Amino acid sequence: MANYSSNTLVFQVITLVCLLFPAANCVQFTYPAVFNFGDSNSDTGELVAALGDILDSPNGQNYFKAPSGRFSDGRLILDFLMDAMDLPFLNAYLDSIGIPSFRKGCNFAAAGSTIQPASAQAVSPFSFGVQVAQFVRFKARVLELQAKGKRLDKYLPAQDYFQKGLYMFDIGQNDLAGAFYSKTYDQVLASIPTILIEFETGIKTLYDQGARYFWIHNTGPLGCLAQNVAKFGTDPASLDEQGCVSKHNQAAKVFNLQLHALSKKLQGQYTDSNFTYVDIYTIKYNLISNYSKLGFEQPIMACCGVGGPPLNYDSRIACGKTKEINGATVTAKACNDSSEYINWDGIHYSEAANQYVSSQILTGKYSDPPFSDKMPFLLNLKF
């Protein structure tokens, strides 16, 4: 698959936005910092640092050339958006090695995280409420250190960054995906309002802490992940025309409708703030539906896994791991060219897919409100 250069992409995005929205300020629009909350879709090393887990090669094989704490072969959507805003990649809150700088923001997202409080069996203890509490402590500690002098200023966000910064959210997928293991479809749908009450509570806490710019990703088509197709898609009647599990995707759509309504409610409630809702579901489902036209070879099958077609996925063995299965030693290895695959490891997207999704986000047409003179996501030319 041909990859765009970041320079070309940025130029095309600015040109497109300026043509579509001539009222927009097409000179410059930047946030001084980004504070991100989420799960593995935007985890840049939190879970690995927190639990001492090892993400083995070939994770990170593209761009980083080594495992980077990201559940992908390379960059995530968050990384591409940070690059588009001319900001450095975000350091994970708990990653303390190498004198990490938090000057331009901090990433609290952790793989496996849910909006609802974590159960004892959860992959991640860092549910949304915990991530918000971590932010509250982070802010308090920053202000405390700054009051003692300027020695650490180059590592810490300026005080006004907490109000001027962008607060990004991509979480909720694990609440839905996990629920299907123990609940019926109707029970999963019935749990959505409770999930979103928890999300609203976290947003209100952040608002009280000074947050004013909110950027909310909805959840993607989880029925198209090889992990869910392997577990819940054994009956062909349960699949849609793209080979995705219908009920998982339908639950995601219901969740997204209610999340969108909540976003509009919060915008009405907090009139001094900006809430932007981003339709990730539509972008990702369009990608899967039109994969061949967009230069991909495989829409659902994992690049890094075991078992071969049609899914190349086995829940017992993660990408890069070696295990004994049925008396044979098996290693989950990467395919020859991950840019031909939308899915990296059966659960997470490849860098090539993440780059495509990011390019679509940056057109502004999948956002509510669309990018305008009030809230443009406009970028600096990088030549």
CSV table of C-alpha atoms in Angstrom, one decimal:
chain,number,residue,atom,x,y,z
A,1,MET,CA,0.0,0.0,0.0
A,2,ALA,CA,1.3,3.4,-0.9
A,3,ASN,CA,1.8,5.6,2.2
A,4,TYR,CA,1.3,9.4,2.1
A,5,SER,CA,4.2,11.4,3.3
A,6,SER,CA,3.2,13.5,6.3
A,7,ASN,CA,4.1,16.7,4.5
A,8,THR,CA,1.8,15.8,1.5
A,9,LEU,CA,-1.0,14.7,3.9
A,10,VAL,CA,-0.8,17.9,5.9
A,11,PHE,CA,-0.8,20.1,2.8
A,12,GLN,CA,-3.8,18.2,1.3
A,13,VAL,CA,-5.7,18.5,4.5
A,14,ILE,CA,-5.2,22.2,4.9
A,15,THR,CA,-6.1,22.8,1.2
A,16,LEU,CA,-9.2,20.7,1.5
A,17,VAL,CA,-10.4,22.3,4.7
A,18,CYS,CA,-9.8,25.8,3.3
A,19,LEU,CA,-11.7,25.0,0.2
A,20,LEU,CA,-14.6,23.4,2.0
A,21,PHE,CA,-14.7,26.0,4.8
A,22,PRO,CA,-13.6,29.4,3.4
A,23,ALA,CA,-14.7,31.1,6.6
A,24,ALA,CA,-12.2,29.0,8.5
A,25,ASN,CA,-9.0,30.7,9.8
A,26,CYS,CA,-6.6,28.9,7.4
A,27,VAL,CA,-3.4,30.6,8.7
A,28,GLN,CA,-2.8,28.8,12.0
A,29,PHE,CA,-4.7,27.1,14.7
A,30,THR,CA,-2.9,25.2,17.4
A,31,TYR,CA,-3.4,23.8,20.8
A,32,PRO,CA,-0.5,24.1,23.2
A,33,ALA,CA,-1.0,20.7,24.7
A,34,VAL,CA,-3.1,17.5,24.5
A,35,PHE,CA,-4.4,15.4,27.3
A,36,ASN,CA,-5.6,12.0,26.1
A,37,PHE,CA,-7.8,9.3,27.8
A,38,GLY,CA,-8.6,5.9,26.3
A,39,ASP,CA,-7.7,2.3,25.7
A,40,SER,CA,-5.3,0.5,23.4
A,41,ASN,CA,-6.5,2.5,20.4
A,42,SER,CA,-4.4,5.4,21.9
A,43,ASP,CA,-2.1,3.8,24.5
A,44,THR,CA,1.5,5.0,23.9
A,45,GLY,CA,3.0,2.8,26.6
A,46,GLU,CA,0.9,3.1,29.7
A,47,LEU,CA,-0.1,-0.5,30.3
A,48,VAL,CA,3.3,-1.8,29.5
A,49,ALA,CA,4.9,0.6,32.0
A,50,ALA,CA,2.3,0.0,34.6
A,51,LEU,CA,2.2,-3.8,34.7
A,52,GLY,CA,5.8,-4.5,33.5
A,53,ASP,CA,4.4,-6.3,30.5
A,54,ILE,CA,6.6,-7.0,27.5
A,55,LEU,CA,5.3,-6.2,24.0
A,56,ASP,CA,7.4,-8.3,21.8
A,57,SER,CA,8.7,-7.7,18.3
A,58,PRO,CA,7.2,-7.4,15.7
A,59,ASN,CA,5.1,-4.9,17.5
A,60,GLY,CA,6.4,-1.5,16.5
A,61,GLN,CA,8.3,-2.8,13.5
A,62,ASN,CA,7.4,0.2,11.3
A,63,TYR,CA,8.4,3.7,12.1
A,64,PHE,CA,9.7,2.9,15.7
A,65,LYS,CA,11.7,-0.1,14.5
A,66,ALA,CA,11.1,-1.7,17.9
A,67,PRO,CA,8.2,-2.3,20.3
A,68,SER,CA,7.1,1.2,21.6
A,69,GLY,CA,4.4,0.3,24.1
A,70,ARG,CA,1.8,0.6,21.3
A,71,PHE,CA,-0.4,-2.3,20.2
A,72,SER,CA,0.4,-1.9,16.5
A,73,ASP,CA,3.1,-2.3,14.0
A,74,GLY,CA,3.7,1.4,14.2
A,75,ARG,CA,1.9,4.7,14.8
A,76,LEU,CA,-1.6,5.1,16.2
A,77,ILE,CA,-4.3,7.5,15.2
A,78,LEU,CA,-3.3,9.7,18.1
A,79,ASP,CA,0.3,9.8,16.8
A,80,PHE,CA,-0.9,11.0,13.4
A,81,LEU,CA,-3.2,13.7,14.9
A,82,MET,CA,-0.4,14.9,17.2
A,83,ASP,CA,1.9,15.1,14.2
A,84,ALA,CA,-0.8,17.0,12.3
A,85,MET,CA,-1.0,19.6,15.1
A,86,ASP,CA,2.8,19.9,15.0
A,87,LEU,CA,3.1,18.5,18.5
A,88,PRO,CA,5.4,15.7,19.7
A,89,PHE,CA,4.0,12.2,20.4
A,90,LEU,CA,2.5,12.0,23.9
A,91,ASN,CA,4.4,10.3,26.7
A,92,ALA,CA,2.4,7.8,28.9
A,93,TYR,CA,1.7,9.1,32.4
A,94,LEU,CA,3.3,6.2,34.1
A,95,ASP,CA,6.3,5.8,31.8
A,96,SER,CA,9.1,7.3,34.0
A,97,ILE,CA,12.2,6.1,32.1
A,98,GLY,CA,14.3,8.5,30.0
A,99,ILE,CA,13.2,11.9,31.5
A,100,PRO,CA,9.8,12.0,29.7
A,101,SER,CA,8.6,15.5,28.9
A,102,PHE,CA,5.0,16.4,29.6
A,103,ARG,CA,5.4,20.0,28.3
A,104,LYS,CA,3.0,19.4,25.4
A,105,GLY,CA,0.6,17.1,27.3
A,106,CYS,CA,0.2,13.7,28.8
A,107,ASN,CA,-1.4,10.4,27.8
A,108,PHE,CA,-3.5,8.5,30.4
A,109,ALA,CA,-4.9,5.9,28.0
A,110,ALA,CA,-4.1,2.3,28.9
A,111,ALA,CA,-4.8,-0.8,26.8
A,112,GLY,CA,-7.8,-2.9,28.0
A,113,SER,CA,-9.4,0.1,29.8
A,114,THR,CA,-13.1,0.5,30.1
A,115,ILE,CA,-15.3,3.5,31.0
A,116,GLN,CA,-16.9,1.5,33.8
A,117,PRO,CA,-14.9,0.7,36.9
A,118,ALA,CA,-12.6,-2.2,36.2
A,119,SER,CA,-13.5,-5.7,37.5
A,120,ALA,CA,-11.0,-7.9,39.3
A,121,GLN,CA,-10.6,-9.9,36.0
A,122,ALA,CA,-9.9,-6.8,33.8
A,123,VAL,CA,-6.8,-6.5,31.7
A,124,SER,CA,-6.4,-2.9,32.9
A,125,PRO,CA,-7.2,-1.4,36.3
A,126,PHE,CA,-7.1,2.0,34.7
A,127,SER,CA,-10.8,2.6,34.0
A,128,PHE,CA,-11.9,6.1,32.8
A,129,GLY,CA,-12.5,7.3,36.4
A,130,VAL,CA,-9.0,6.2,37.4
A,131,GLN,CA,-7.5,8.0,34.3
A,132,VAL,CA,-9.4,11.2,35.2
A,133,ALA,CA,-8.2,10.9,38.9
A,134,GLN,CA,-4.6,10.5,37.5
A,135,PHE,CA,-5.1,13.7,35.5
A,136,VAL,CA,-6.3,15.6,38.6
A,137,ARG,CA,-3.2,14.4,40.5
A,138,PHE,CA,-1.0,15.2,37.5
A,139,LYS,CA,-2.3,18.8,37.3
A,140,ALA,CA,-2.0,19.4,41.1
A,141,ARG,CA,1.5,18.0,41.1
A,142,VAL,CA,2.5,20.2,38.1
A,143,LEU,CA,1.2,23.3,39.8
A,144,GLU,CA,2.9,22.4,43.0
A,145,LEU,CA,6.3,21.9,41.3
A,146,GLN,CA,5.9,25.1,39.3
A,147,ALA,CA,5.3,27.1,42.5
A,148,LYS,CA,8.8,26.0,43.7
A,149,GLY,CA,10.6,27.5,40.7
A,150,LYS,CA,11.2,27.3,37.0
A,151,ARG,CA,13.8,24.5,37.0
A,152,LEU,CA,11.3,21.9,35.6
A,153,ASP,CA,9.3,24.2,33.3
A,154,LYS,CA,10.7,22.5,30.1
A,155,TYR,CA,9.2,19.2,31.2
A,156,LEU,CA,5.8,20.5,32.5
A,157,PRO,CA,2.8,22.1,30.8
A,158,ALA,CA,2.4,25.8,31.6
A,159,GLN,CA,-0.5,26.6,33.9
A,160,ASP,CA,-2.8,28.0,31.1
A,161,TYR,CA,-2.2,24.9,29.0
A,162,PHE,CA,-4.8,23.1,31.2
A,163,GLN,CA,-7.5,25.4,29.9
A,164,LYS,CA,-6.2,26.0,26.4
A,165,GLY,CA,-5.2,22.4,25.7
A,166,LEU,CA,-7.2,19.8,23.8
A,167,TYR,CA,-8.8,16.9,25.8
A,168,MET,CA,-9.1,13.8,23.6
A,169,PHE,CA,-11.2,10.6,24.3
A,170,ASP,CA,-11.3,7.2,22.6
A,171,ILE,CA,-12.8,4.7,25.1
A,172,GLY,CA,-15.8,2.5,25.4
A,173,GLN,CA,-14.9,-0.3,22.9
A,174,ASN,CA,-13.8,-2.7,25.7
A,175,ASP,CA,-17.0,-2.0,27.7
A,176,LEU,CA,-19.1,-3.4,24.8
A,177,ALA,CA,-16.7,-6.1,23.6
A,178,GLY,CA,-16.2,-7.5,27.1
A,179,ALA,CA,-20.0,-7.4,27.9
A,180,PHE,CA,-20.7,-9.8,25.0
A,181,TYR,CA,-18.8,-12.6,26.8
A,182,SER,CA,-21.4,-12.6,29.7
A,183,LYS,CA,-24.5,-10.8,28.5
A,184,THR,CA,-27.1,-11.2,25.8
A,185,TYR,CA,-27.4,-8.6,23.1
A,186,ASP,CA,-30.3,-6.9,24.8
A,187,GLN,CA,-28.4,-6.8,28.1
A,188,VAL,CA,-25.5,-5.2,26.4
A,189,LEU,CA,-27.8,-2.5,25.0
A,190,ALA,CA,-29.4,-2.0,28.4
A,191,SER,CA,-26.0,-1.3,30.0
A,192,ILE,CA,-25.1,1.5,27.6
A,193,PRO,CA,-26.8,4.4,29.6
A,194,THR,CA,-25.0,3.3,32.7
A,195,ILE,CA,-21.6,3.3,30.9
A,196,LEU,CA,-22.3,6.8,29.6
A,197,ILE,CA,-23.3,8.2,33.0
A,198,GLU,CA,-19.8,7.2,34.1
A,199,PHE,CA,-18.3,8.9,31.1
A,200,GLU,CA,-20.3,12.1,31.7
A,201,THR,CA,-19.1,12.1,35.4
A,202,GLY,CA,-15.5,12.1,34.2
A,203,ILE,CA,-16.1,14.9,31.6
A,204,LYS,CA,-17.7,17.0,34.3
A,205,THR,CA,-14.7,16.5,36.6
A,206,LEU,CA,-12.3,17.6,33.8
A,207,TYR,CA,-14.5,20.6,33.1
A,208,ASP,CA,-14.3,21.6,36.8
A,209,GLN,CA,-10.5,21.2,36.5
A,210,GLY,CA,-10.5,23.8,33.7
A,211,ALA,CA,-10.8,21.7,30.5
A,212,ARG,CA,-12.7,23.6,27.8
A,213,TYR,CA,-11.8,21.8,24.5
A,214,PHE,CA,-13.2,18.2,24.2
A,215,TRP,CA,-12.5,15.9,21.3
A,216,ILE,CA,-14.6,12.7,21.5
A,217,HIS,CA,-14.1,9.7,19.2
A,218,ASN,CA,-17.0,7.3,19.0
A,219,THR,CA,-16.3,3.5,19.0
A,220,GLY,CA,-15.4,1.6,15.9
A,221,PRO,CA,-17.0,-1.5,14.3
A,222,LEU,CA,-15.9,-4.0,16.8
A,223,GLY,CA,-17.7,-6.8,15.0
A,224,CYS,CA,-15.1,-6.5,12.3
A,225,LEU,CA,-12.2,-7.4,14.6
A,226,ALA,CA,-10.8,-10.9,14.0
A,227,GLN,CA,-11.0,-11.6,17.7
A,228,ASN,CA,-14.8,-11.1,17.7
A,229,VAL,CA,-15.3,-12.9,14.4
A,230,ALA,CA,-13.4,-15.9,15.8
A,231,LYS,CA,-15.4,-16.0,19.0
A,232,PHE,CA,-18.9,-14.9,17.9
A,233,GLY,CA,-19.0,-15.3,14.1
A,234,THR,CA,-18.8,-19.1,13.7
A,235,ASP,CA,-22.4,-19.1,12.4
A,236,PRO,CA,-22.4,-17.4,9.0
A,237,ALA,CA,-25.9,-16.1,9.7
A,238,SER,CA,-24.4,-13.9,12.4
A,239,LEU,CA,-22.2,-12.0,9.9
A,240,ASP,CA,-23.0,-9.1,7.7
A,241,GLU,CA,-22.0,-8.7,4.1
A,242,GLN,CA,-18.4,-7.6,5.0
A,243,GLY,CA,-17.9,-10.7,7.3
A,244,CYS,CA,-18.4,-8.7,10.5
A,245,VAL,CA,-20.4,-9.8,13.5
A,246,SER,CA,-23.7,-8.0,13.1
A,247,LYS,CA,-24.8,-7.7,16.7
A,248,HIS,CA,-21.4,-6.3,17.8
A,249,ASN,CA,-21.6,-3.6,15.2
A,250,GLN,CA,-25.2,-2.9,16.0
A,251,ALA,CA,-24.3,-2.4,19.7
A,252,ALA,CA,-21.5,-0.1,18.7
A,253,LYS,CA,-24.0,2.0,16.6
A,254,VAL,CA,-26.4,2.2,19.6
A,255,PHE,CA,-23.6,3.3,21.9
A,256,ASN,CA,-22.5,5.9,19.4
A,257,LEU,CA,-26.0,7.4,19.0
A,258,GLN,CA,-26.2,7.8,22.8
A,259,LEU,CA,-22.6,9.1,23.0
A,260,HIS,CA,-23.4,11.7,20.2
A,261,ALA,CA,-26.5,12.8,22.1
A,262,LEU,CA,-24.5,13.1,25.3
A,263,SER,CA,-21.9,15.2,23.5
A,264,LYS,CA,-24.6,17.6,22.2
A,265,LYS,CA,-26.1,17.8,25.7
A,266,LEU,CA,-22.8,18.7,27.2
A,267,GLN,CA,-22.2,21.3,24.6
A,268,GLY,CA,-25.6,22.9,25.5
A,269,GLN,CA,-24.7,22.6,29.2
A,270,TYR,CA,-21.2,24.1,29.0
A,271,THR,CA,-21.6,27.0,26.6
A,272,ASP,CA,-18.0,28.2,27.2
A,273,SER,CA,-16.6,25.0,25.9
A,274,ASN,CA,-16.2,23.2,22.6
A,275,PHE,CA,-17.3,19.6,22.2
A,276,THR,CA,-16.3,17.9,18.9
A,277,TYR,CA,-17.7,14.4,18.3
A,278,VAL,CA,-15.8,12.3,15.7
A,279,ASP,CA,-17.5,9.5,13.8
A,280,ILE,CA,-14.7,6.9,13.8
A,281,TYR,CA,-17.2,4.1,13.2
A,282,THR,CA,-18.1,5.3,9.8
A,283,ILE,CA,-14.5,6.0,8.7
A,284,LYS,CA,-13.4,2.5,9.8
A,285,TYR,CA,-16.4,0.7,8.3
A,286,ASN,CA,-16.0,2.5,5.0
A,287,LEU,CA,-12.4,1.4,5.0
A,288,ILE,CA,-13.3,-2.2,5.6
A,289,SER,CA,-16.1,-2.0,3.0
A,290,ASN,CA,-13.8,-0.4,0.3
A,291,TYR,CA,-10.5,-2.0,1.4
A,292,SER,CA,-9.4,-3.1,-2.1
A,293,LYS,CA,-10.1,0.4,-3.7
A,294,LEU,CA,-8.1,1.9,-0.9
A,295,GLY,CA,-5.0,-0.2,-1.5
A,296,PHE,CA,-5.4,-3.0,1.1
A,297,GLU,CA,-5.4,-6.7,0.5
A,298,GLN,CA,-7.0,-7.9,3.8
A,299,PRO,CA,-9.9,-6.3,5.6
A,300,ILE,CA,-10.3,-8.5,8.6
A,301,MET,CA,-7.6,-11.1,8.7
A,302,ALA,CA,-4.8,-10.3,11.2
A,303,CYS,CA,-1.3,-9.7,9.9
A,304,CYS,CA,0.4,-10.9,13.1
A,305,GLY,CA,-1.0,-14.1,14.4
A,306,VAL,CA,-1.2,-17.8,13.8
A,307,GLY,CA,-3.6,-20.2,12.0
A,308,GLY,CA,-3.5,-18.7,8.5
A,309,PRO,CA,-6.7,-17.7,6.5
A,310,PRO,CA,-9.4,-16.7,7.0
A,311,LEU,CA,-8.6,-14.9,10.3
A,312,ASN,CA,-5.0,-15.8,11.2
A,313,TYR,CA,-6.0,-15.4,14.8
A,314,ASP,CA,-5.9,-17.5,18.0
A,315,SER,CA,-6.9,-16.0,21.3
A,316,ARG,CA,-4.4,-18.1,23.1
A,317,ILE,CA,-1.3,-16.5,21.6
A,318,ALA,CA,-0.7,-12.8,21.2
A,319,CYS,CA,1.4,-11.2,18.5
A,320,GLY,CA,5.1,-11.9,19.0
A,321,LYS,CA,4.6,-14.6,21.6
A,322,THR,CA,5.6,-18.2,21.5
A,323,LYS,CA,3.5,-20.9,23.1
A,324,GLU,CA,2.9,-24.6,23.0
A,325,ILE,CA,-0.4,-25.4,21.5
A,326,ASN,CA,-1.7,-28.9,21.0
A,327,GLY,CA,1.8,-30.2,21.5
A,328,ALA,CA,3.5,-27.9,19.0
A,329,THR,CA,5.5,-24.8,19.6
A,330,VAL,CA,3.9,-21.9,17.8
A,331,THR,CA,5.0,-18.3,17.3
A,332,ALA,CA,2.6,-15.5,16.3
A,333,LYS,CA,4.6,-13.9,13.5
A,334,ALA,CA,3.9,-10.9,11.2
A,335,CYS,CA,2.9,-11.1,7.6
A,336,ASN,CA,5.3,-10.0,4.9
A,337,ASP,CA,3.8,-6.6,4.4
A,338,SER,CA,1.6,-5.1,7.2
A,339,SER,CA,0.6,-2.1,5.0
A,340,GLU,CA,-1.6,-4.5,3.0
A,341,TYR,CA,-3.6,-5.4,6.2
A,342,ILE,CA,-6.2,-3.2,8.0
A,343,ASN,CA,-5.8,-5.4,11.1
A,344,TRP,CA,-2.5,-5.8,12.8
A,345,ASP,CA,-3.1,-8.5,15.5
A,346,GLY,CA,-6.8,-9.4,15.4
A,347,ILE,CA,-7.7,-6.6,17.8
A,348,HIS,CA,-5.8,-3.5,16.8
A,349,TYR,CA,-5.3,-1.7,13.5
A,350,SER,CA,-2.1,-1.5,11.4
A,351,GLU,CA,-0.2,1.7,11.0
A,352,ALA,CA,-1.3,2.0,7.4
A,353,ALA,CA,-5.0,1.7,8.5
A,354,ASN,CA,-4.4,4.2,11.3
A,355,GLN,CA,-2.9,6.6,8.8
A,356,TYR,CA,-5.9,6.3,6.5
A,357,VAL,CA,-8.4,6.8,9.4
A,358,SER,CA,-6.4,9.9,10.6
A,359,SER,CA,-6.5,11.4,7.1
A,360,GLN,CA,-10.3,11.1,7.1
A,361,ILE,CA,-10.6,12.6,10.5
A,362,LEU,CA,-8.6,15.6,9.3
A,363,THR,CA,-11.0,16.3,6.5
A,364,GLY,CA,-13.5,17.5,9.2
A,365,LYS,CA,-16.5,16.0,7.5
A,366,TYR,CA,-16.9,13.2,10.0
A,367,SER,CA,-17.1,15.6,12.9
A,368,ASP,CA,-20.0,17.3,14.6
A,369,PRO,CA,-19.7,20.2,14.4
A,370,PRO,CA,-17.6,20.0,11.2
A,371,PHE,CA,-14.4,22.0,11.3
A,372,SER,CA,-15.3,25.7,11.1
A,373,ASP,CA,-14.1,29.1,12.0
A,374,LYS,CA,-15.2,28.3,15.6
A,375,MET,CA,-13.2,25.1,16.1
A,376,PRO,CA,-10.9,24.3,13.1
A,377,PHE,CA,-8.4,21.6,13.5
A,378,LEU,CA,-6.0,23.4,11.3
A,379,LEU,CA,-2.4,22.7,10.8
A,380,ASN,CA,0.9,24.2,10.1
A,381,LEU,CA,2.4,23.5,6.7
A,382,LYS,CA,5.5,21.3,7.3
A,383,PHE,CA,8.0,22.1,4.5
